[in-house]
PDB file of C-alpha atoms and ligand atoms in Angstrom:
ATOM      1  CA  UNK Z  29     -10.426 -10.363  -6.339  1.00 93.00           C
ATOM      2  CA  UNK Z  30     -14.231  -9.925  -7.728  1.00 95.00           C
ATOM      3  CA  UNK Z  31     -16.114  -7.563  -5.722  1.00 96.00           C
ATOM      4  CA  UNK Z  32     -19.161  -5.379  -5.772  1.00 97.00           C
ATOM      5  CA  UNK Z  33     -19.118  -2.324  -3.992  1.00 96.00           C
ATOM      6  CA  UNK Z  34     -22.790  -0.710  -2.671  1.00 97.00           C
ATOM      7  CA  UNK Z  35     -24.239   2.268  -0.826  1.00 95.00           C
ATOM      8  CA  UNK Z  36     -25.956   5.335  -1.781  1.00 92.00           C
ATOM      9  CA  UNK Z  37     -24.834   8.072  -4.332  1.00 87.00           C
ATOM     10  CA  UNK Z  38     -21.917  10.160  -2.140  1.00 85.00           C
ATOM     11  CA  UNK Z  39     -21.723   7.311   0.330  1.00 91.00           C
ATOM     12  CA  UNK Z  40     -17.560   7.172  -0.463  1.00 90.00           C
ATOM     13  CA  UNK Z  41     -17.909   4.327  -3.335  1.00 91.00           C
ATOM     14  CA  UNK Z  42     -15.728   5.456  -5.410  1.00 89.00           C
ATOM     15  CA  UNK Z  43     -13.219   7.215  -2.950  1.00 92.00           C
ATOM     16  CA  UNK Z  44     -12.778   3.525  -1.544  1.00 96.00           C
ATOM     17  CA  UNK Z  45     -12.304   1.923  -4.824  1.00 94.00           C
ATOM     18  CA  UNK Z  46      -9.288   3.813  -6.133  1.00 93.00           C
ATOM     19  CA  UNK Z  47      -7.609   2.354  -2.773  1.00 95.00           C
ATOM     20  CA  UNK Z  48      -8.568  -1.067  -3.197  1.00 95.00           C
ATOM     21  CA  UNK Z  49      -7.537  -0.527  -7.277  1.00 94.00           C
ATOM     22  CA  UNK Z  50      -4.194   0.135  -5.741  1.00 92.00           C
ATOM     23  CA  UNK Z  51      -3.796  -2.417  -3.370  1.00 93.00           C
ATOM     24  CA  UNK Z  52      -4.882  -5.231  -5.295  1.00 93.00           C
ATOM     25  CA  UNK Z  53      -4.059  -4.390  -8.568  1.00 92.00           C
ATOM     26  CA  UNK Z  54      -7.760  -4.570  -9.794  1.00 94.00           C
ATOM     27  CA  UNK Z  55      -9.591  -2.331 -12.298  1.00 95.00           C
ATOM     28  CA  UNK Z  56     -12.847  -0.033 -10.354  1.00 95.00           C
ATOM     29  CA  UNK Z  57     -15.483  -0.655 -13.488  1.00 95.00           C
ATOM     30  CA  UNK Z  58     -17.961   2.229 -12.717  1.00 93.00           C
ATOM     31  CA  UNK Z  59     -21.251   2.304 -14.875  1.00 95.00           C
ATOM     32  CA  UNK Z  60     -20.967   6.094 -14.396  1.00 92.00           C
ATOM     33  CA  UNK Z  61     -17.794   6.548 -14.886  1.00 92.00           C
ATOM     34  CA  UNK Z  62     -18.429   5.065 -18.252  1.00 95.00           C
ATOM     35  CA  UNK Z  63     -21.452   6.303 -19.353  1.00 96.00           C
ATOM     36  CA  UNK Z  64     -19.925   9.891 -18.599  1.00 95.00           C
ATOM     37  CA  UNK Z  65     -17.105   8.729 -20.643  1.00 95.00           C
ATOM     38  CA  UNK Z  66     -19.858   7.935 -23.056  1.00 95.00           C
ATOM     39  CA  UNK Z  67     -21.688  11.258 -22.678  1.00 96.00           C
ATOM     40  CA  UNK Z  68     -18.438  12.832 -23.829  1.00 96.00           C
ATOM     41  CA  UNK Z  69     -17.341  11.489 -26.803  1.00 96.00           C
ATOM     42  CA  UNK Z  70     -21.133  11.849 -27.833  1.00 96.00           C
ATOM     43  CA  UNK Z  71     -21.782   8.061 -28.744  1.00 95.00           C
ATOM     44  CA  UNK Z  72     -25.160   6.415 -29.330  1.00 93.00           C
ATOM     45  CA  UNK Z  73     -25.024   5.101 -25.625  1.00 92.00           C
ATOM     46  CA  UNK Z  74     -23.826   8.442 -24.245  1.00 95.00           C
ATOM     47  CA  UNK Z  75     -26.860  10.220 -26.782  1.00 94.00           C
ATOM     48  CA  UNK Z  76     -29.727   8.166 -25.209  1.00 93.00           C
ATOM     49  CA  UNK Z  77     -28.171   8.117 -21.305  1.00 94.00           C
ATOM     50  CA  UNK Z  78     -27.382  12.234 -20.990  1.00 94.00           C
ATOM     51  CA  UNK Z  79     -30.508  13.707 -20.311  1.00 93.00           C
ATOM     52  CA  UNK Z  80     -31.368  10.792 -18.027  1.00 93.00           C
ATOM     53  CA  UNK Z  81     -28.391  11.053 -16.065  1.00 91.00           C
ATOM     54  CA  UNK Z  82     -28.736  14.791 -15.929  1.00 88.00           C
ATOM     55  CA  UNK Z  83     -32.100  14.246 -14.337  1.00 85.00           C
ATOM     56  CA  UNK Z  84     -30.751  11.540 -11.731  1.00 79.00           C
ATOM     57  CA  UNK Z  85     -32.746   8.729 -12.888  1.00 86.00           C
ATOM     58  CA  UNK Z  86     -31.319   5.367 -13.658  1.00 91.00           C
ATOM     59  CA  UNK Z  87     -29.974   4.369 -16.871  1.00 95.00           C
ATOM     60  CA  UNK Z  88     -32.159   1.281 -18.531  1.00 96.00           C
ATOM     61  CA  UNK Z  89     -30.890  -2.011 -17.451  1.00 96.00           C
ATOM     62  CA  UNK Z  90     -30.381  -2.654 -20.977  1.00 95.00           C
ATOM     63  CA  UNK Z  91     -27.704   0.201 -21.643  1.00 96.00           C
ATOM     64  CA  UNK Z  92     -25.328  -0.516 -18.554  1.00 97.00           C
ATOM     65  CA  UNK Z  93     -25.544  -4.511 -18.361  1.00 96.00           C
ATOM     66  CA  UNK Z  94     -24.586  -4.214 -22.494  1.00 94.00           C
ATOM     67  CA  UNK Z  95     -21.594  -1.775 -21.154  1.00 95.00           C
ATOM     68  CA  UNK Z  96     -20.656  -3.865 -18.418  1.00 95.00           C
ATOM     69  CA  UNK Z  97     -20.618  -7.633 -20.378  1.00 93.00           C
ATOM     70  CA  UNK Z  98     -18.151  -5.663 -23.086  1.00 92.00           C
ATOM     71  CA  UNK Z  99     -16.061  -4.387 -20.368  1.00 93.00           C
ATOM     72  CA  UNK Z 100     -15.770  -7.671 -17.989  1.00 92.00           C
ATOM     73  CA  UNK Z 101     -14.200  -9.298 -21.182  1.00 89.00           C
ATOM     74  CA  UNK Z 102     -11.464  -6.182 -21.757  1.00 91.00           C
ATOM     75  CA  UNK Z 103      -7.736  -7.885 -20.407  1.00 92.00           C
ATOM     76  CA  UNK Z 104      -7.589  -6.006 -17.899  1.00 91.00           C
ATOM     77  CA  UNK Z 105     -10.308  -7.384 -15.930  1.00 91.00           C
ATOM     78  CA  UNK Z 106      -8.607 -10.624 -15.953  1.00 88.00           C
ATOM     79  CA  UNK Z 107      -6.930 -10.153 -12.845  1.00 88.00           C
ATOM     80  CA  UNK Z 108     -10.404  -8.831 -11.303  1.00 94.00           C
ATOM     81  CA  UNK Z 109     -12.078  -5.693 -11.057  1.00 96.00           C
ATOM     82  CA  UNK Z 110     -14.359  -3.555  -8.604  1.00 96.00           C
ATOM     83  CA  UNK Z 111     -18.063  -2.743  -9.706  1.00 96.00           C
ATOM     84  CA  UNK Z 112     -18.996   0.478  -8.631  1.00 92.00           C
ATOM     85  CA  UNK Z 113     -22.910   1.776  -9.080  1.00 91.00           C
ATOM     86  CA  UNK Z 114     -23.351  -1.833 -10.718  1.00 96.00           C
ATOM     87  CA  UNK Z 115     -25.893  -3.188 -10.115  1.00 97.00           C
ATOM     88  CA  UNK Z 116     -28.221  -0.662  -9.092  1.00 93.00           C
ATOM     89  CA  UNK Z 117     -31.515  -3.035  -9.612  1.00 94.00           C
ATOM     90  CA  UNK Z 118     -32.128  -6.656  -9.226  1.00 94.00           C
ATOM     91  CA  UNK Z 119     -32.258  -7.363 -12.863  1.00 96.00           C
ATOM     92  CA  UNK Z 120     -28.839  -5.908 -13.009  1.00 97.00           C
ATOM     93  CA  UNK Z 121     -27.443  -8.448 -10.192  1.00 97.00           C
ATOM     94  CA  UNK Z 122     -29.407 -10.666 -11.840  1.00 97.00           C
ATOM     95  CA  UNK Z 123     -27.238  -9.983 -15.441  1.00 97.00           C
ATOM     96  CA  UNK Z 124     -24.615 -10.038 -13.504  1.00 97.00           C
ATOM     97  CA  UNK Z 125     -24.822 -13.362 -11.960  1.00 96.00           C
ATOM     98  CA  UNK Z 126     -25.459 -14.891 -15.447  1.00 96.00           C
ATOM     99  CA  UNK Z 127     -22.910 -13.037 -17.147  1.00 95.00           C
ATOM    100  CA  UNK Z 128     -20.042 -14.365 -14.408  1.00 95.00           C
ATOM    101  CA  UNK Z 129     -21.428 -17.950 -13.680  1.00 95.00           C
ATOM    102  CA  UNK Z 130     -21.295 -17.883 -18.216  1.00 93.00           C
ATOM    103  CA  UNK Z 131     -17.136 -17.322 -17.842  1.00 89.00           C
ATOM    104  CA  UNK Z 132     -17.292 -20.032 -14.570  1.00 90.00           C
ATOM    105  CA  UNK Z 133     -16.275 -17.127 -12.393  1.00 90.00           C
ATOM    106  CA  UNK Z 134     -18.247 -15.442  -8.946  1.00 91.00           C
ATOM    107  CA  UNK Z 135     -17.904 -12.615  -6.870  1.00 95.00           C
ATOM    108  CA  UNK Z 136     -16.226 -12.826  -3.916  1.00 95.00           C
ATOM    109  CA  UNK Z 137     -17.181 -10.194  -1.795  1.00 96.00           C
ATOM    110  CA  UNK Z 138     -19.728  -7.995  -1.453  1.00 97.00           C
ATOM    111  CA  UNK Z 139     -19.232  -4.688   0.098  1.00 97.00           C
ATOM    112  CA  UNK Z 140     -21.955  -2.651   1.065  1.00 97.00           C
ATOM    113  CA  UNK Z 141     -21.593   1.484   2.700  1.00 97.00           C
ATOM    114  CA  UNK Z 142     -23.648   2.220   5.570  1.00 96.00           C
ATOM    115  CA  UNK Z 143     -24.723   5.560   5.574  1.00 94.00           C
ATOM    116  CA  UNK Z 144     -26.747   8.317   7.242  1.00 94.00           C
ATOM    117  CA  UNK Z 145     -28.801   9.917   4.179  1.00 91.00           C
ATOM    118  CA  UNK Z 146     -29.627  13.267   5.763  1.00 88.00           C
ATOM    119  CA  UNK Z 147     -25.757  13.938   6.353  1.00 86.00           C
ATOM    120  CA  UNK Z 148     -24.946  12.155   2.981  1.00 85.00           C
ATOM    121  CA  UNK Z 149     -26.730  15.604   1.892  1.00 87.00           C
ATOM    122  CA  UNK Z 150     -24.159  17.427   3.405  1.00 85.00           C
ATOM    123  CA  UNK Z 151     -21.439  15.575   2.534  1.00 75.00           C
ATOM    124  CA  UNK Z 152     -22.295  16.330  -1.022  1.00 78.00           C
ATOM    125  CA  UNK Z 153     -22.783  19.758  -0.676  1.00 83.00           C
ATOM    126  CA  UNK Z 154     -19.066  20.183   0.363  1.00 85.00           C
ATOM    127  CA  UNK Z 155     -17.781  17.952  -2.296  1.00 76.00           C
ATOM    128  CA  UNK Z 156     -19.411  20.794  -4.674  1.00 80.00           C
ATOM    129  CA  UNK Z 157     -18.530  23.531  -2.780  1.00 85.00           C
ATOM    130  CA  UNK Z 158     -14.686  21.966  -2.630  1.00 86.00           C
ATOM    131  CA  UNK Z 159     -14.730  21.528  -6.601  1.00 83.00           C
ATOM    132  CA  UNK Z 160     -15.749  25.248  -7.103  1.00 84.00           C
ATOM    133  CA  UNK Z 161     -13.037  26.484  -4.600  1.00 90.00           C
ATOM    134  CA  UNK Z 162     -10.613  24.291  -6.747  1.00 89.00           C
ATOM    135  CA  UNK Z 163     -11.901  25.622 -10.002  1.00 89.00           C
ATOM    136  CA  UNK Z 164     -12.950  22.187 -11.517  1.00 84.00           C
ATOM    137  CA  UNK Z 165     -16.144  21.704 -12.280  1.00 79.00           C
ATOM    138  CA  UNK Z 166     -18.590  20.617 -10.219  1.00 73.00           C
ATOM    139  CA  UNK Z 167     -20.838  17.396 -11.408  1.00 71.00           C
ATOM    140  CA  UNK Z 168     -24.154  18.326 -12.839  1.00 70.00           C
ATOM    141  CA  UNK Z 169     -25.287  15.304 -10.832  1.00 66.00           C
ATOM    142  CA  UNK Z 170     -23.480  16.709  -7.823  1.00 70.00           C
ATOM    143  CA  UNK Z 171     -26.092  20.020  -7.684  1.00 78.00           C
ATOM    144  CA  UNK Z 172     -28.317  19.499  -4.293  1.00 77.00           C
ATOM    145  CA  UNK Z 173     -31.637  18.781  -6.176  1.00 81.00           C
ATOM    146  CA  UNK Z 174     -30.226  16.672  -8.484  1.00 82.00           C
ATOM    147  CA  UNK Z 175     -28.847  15.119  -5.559  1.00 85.00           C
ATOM    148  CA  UNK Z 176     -31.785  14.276  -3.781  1.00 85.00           C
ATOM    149  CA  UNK Z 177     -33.321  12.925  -6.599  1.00 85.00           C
ATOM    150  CA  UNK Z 178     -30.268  10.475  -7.085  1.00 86.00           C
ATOM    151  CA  UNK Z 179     -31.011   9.455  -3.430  1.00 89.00           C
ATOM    152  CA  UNK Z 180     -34.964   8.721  -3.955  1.00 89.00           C
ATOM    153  CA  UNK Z 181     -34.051   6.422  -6.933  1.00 87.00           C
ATOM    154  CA  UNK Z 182     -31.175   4.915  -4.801  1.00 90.00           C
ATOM    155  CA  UNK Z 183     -34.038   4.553  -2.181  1.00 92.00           C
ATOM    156  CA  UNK Z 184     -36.884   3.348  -5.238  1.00 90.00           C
ATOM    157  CA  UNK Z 185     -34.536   0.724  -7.402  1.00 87.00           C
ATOM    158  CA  UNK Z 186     -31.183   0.312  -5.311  1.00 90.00           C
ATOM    159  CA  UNK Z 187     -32.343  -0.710  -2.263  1.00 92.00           C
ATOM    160  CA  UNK Z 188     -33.264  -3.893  -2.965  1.00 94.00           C
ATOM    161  CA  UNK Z 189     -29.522  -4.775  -4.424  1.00 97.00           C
ATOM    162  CA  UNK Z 190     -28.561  -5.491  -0.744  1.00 96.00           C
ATOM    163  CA  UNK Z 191     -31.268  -7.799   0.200  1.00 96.00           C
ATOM    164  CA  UNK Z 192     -30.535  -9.664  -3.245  1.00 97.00           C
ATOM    165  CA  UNK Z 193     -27.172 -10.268  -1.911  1.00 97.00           C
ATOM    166  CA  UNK Z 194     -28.055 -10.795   2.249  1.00 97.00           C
ATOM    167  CA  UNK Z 195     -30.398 -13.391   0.701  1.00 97.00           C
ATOM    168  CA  UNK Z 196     -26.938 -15.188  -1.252  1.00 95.00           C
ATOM    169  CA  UNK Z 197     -25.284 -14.859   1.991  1.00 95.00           C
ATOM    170  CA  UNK Z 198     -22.969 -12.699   0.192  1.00 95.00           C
ATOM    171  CA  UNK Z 199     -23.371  -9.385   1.936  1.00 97.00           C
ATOM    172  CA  UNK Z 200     -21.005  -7.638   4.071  1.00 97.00           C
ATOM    173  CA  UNK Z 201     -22.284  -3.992   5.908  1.00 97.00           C
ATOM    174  CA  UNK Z 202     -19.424  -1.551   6.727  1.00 97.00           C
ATOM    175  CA  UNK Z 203     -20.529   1.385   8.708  1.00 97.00           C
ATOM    176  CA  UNK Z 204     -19.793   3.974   5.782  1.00 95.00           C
ATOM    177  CA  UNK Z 205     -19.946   7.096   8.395  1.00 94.00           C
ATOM    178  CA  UNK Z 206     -17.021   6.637   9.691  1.00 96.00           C
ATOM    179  CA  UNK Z 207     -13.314   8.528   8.808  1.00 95.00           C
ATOM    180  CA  UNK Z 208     -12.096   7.237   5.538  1.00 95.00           C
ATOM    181  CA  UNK Z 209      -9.394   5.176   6.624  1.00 97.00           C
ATOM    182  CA  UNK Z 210     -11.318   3.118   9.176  1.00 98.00           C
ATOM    183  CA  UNK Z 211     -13.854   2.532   6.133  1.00 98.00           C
ATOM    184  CA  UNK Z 212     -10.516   1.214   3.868  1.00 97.00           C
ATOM    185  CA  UNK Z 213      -9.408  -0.752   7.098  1.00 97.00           C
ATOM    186  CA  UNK Z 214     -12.952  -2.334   7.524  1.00 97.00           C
ATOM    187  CA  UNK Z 215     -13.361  -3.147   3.972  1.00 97.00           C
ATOM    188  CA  UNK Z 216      -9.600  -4.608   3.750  1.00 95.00           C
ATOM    189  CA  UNK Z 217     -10.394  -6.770   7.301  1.00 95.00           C
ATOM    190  CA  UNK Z 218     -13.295  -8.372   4.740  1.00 94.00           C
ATOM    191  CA  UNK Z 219     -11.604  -9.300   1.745  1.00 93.00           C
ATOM    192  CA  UNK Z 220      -8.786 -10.788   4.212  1.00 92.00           C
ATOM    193  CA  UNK Z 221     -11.658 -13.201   5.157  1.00 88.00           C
ATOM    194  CA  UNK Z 222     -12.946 -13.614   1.700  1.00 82.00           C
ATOM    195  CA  UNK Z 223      -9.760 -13.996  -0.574  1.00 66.00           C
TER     196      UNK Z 223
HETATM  197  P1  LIG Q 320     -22.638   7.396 -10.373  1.00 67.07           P
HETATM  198  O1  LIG Q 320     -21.400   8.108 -10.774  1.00 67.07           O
HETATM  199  O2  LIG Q 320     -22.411   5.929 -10.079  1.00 67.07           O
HETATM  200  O3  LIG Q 320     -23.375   8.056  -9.258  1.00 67.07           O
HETATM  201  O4  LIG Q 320     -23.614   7.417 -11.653  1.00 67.07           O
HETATM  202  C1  LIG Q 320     -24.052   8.631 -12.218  1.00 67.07           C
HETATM  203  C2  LIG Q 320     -25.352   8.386 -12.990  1.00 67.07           C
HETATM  204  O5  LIG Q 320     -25.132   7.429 -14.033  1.00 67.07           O
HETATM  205  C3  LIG Q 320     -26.496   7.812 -12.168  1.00 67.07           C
HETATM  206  O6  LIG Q 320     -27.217   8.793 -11.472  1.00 67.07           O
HETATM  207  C4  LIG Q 320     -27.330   7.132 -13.245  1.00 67.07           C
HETATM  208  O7  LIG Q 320     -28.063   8.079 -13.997  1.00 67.07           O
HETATM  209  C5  LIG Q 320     -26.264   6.570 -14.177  1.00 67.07           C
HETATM  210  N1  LIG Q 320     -25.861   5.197 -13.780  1.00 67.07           N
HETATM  211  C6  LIG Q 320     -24.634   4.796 -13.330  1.00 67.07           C
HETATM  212  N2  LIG Q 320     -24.609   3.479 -13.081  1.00 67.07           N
HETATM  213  C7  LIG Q 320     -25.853   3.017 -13.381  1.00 67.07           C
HETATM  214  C8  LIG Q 320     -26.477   1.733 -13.299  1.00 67.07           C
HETATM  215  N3  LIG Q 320     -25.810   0.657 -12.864  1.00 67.07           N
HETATM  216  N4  LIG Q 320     -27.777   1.643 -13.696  1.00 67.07           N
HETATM  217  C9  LIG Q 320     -28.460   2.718 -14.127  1.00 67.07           C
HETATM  218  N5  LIG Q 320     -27.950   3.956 -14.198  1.00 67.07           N
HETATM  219  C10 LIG Q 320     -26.657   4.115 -13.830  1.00 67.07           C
END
């Protein structure tokens, strides 16, 4: 199973993709995941993405489609894998479509998260509010203004990811507002159809 997973930051991306890393014994490749990753350990990538991602912006194209060609080759992608917050622009669907149709392979869904933006605001707000109760920290991304600015880039470059796709023929709208499990159940009805 090679699937692409879209929808606004907070929309329940990544929430979804441990379950369907569980089910179908796939690996959830997140650009942010690994670029925090890279932010951490202080490498070259992490050095020249940090104060981007800080601000909410978008990575260049260059950075994550280098990250994700190294990391579609790793073994354990084999099997397939989940992109989450990949791509976020059309010349990152674009890569993409190269880099897969170069190793004879293509997606086979395409997921997208159907959201209400104003309550996605709220939404967000609890996840930081439930981090601090926990004691972990909460996401520097994950403070409200930050936040919003995430969602006016999502709005500005990652928009147009879904048309890109409707376009193919290869999109597939879930209504992301609804309880978790009917999400899972909804997105689990559409790779029945596509597998
Ligand atoms: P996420 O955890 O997916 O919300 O990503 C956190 C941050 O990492 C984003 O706000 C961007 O700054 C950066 N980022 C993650 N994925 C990408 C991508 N595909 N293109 C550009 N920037 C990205």
């Amino acid at each position: 199973m090679r699937m692409v997973l879209l929808g606004p930051p907070g929309a329940g991306k990544g929430t979804q993709a441990q379950r369907l890393v569980d089910r179908y014994g796939i690996v959830q490749l997140s650009t942010g995941d690994m670029l925090r990753a890279a932010v951490a350990a202080g490498t070259p990538v992490g050095l020249r993405a940090k104060a981007v991602m800080e601000s909410g912006g978008l990575v260049s194209d260059e950075i994550v489609i280098g990250i994700i060609a190294e990391r579609l080759d790793a073994p354990d992608a084999k099997n397939g894998f989940i992109l989450d917050g990949f791509p976020r622009t059309v010349a990152q669907a674009e890569a993409l479509d190269k880099l897969l149709a170069e190793k004879g392979m293509r997606l086979d869904a395409v997921v997208e998260l159907v959201v209400d933006q104003e309550k996605l605001v709220n939404r967000i707000l609890n996840r930081a509010a439930e981090a601090q109760a926990k004691g972990e920290p909460v996401r520097k991304d994950d403070d409200p203004e930050v936040f919003k600015s995430r969602l006016e880039a999502y709005n500005r470059d990652t928009a147009v990811v879904s048309p890109y796709y409707q376009a193919r023929g290869q999109l597939q709208q879930i209504d992301g507002m609804m309880p978790i499990d009917e999400v899972t159940a909804a997105i689990n009805g559409v790779l029945a159809k596509a597998a």
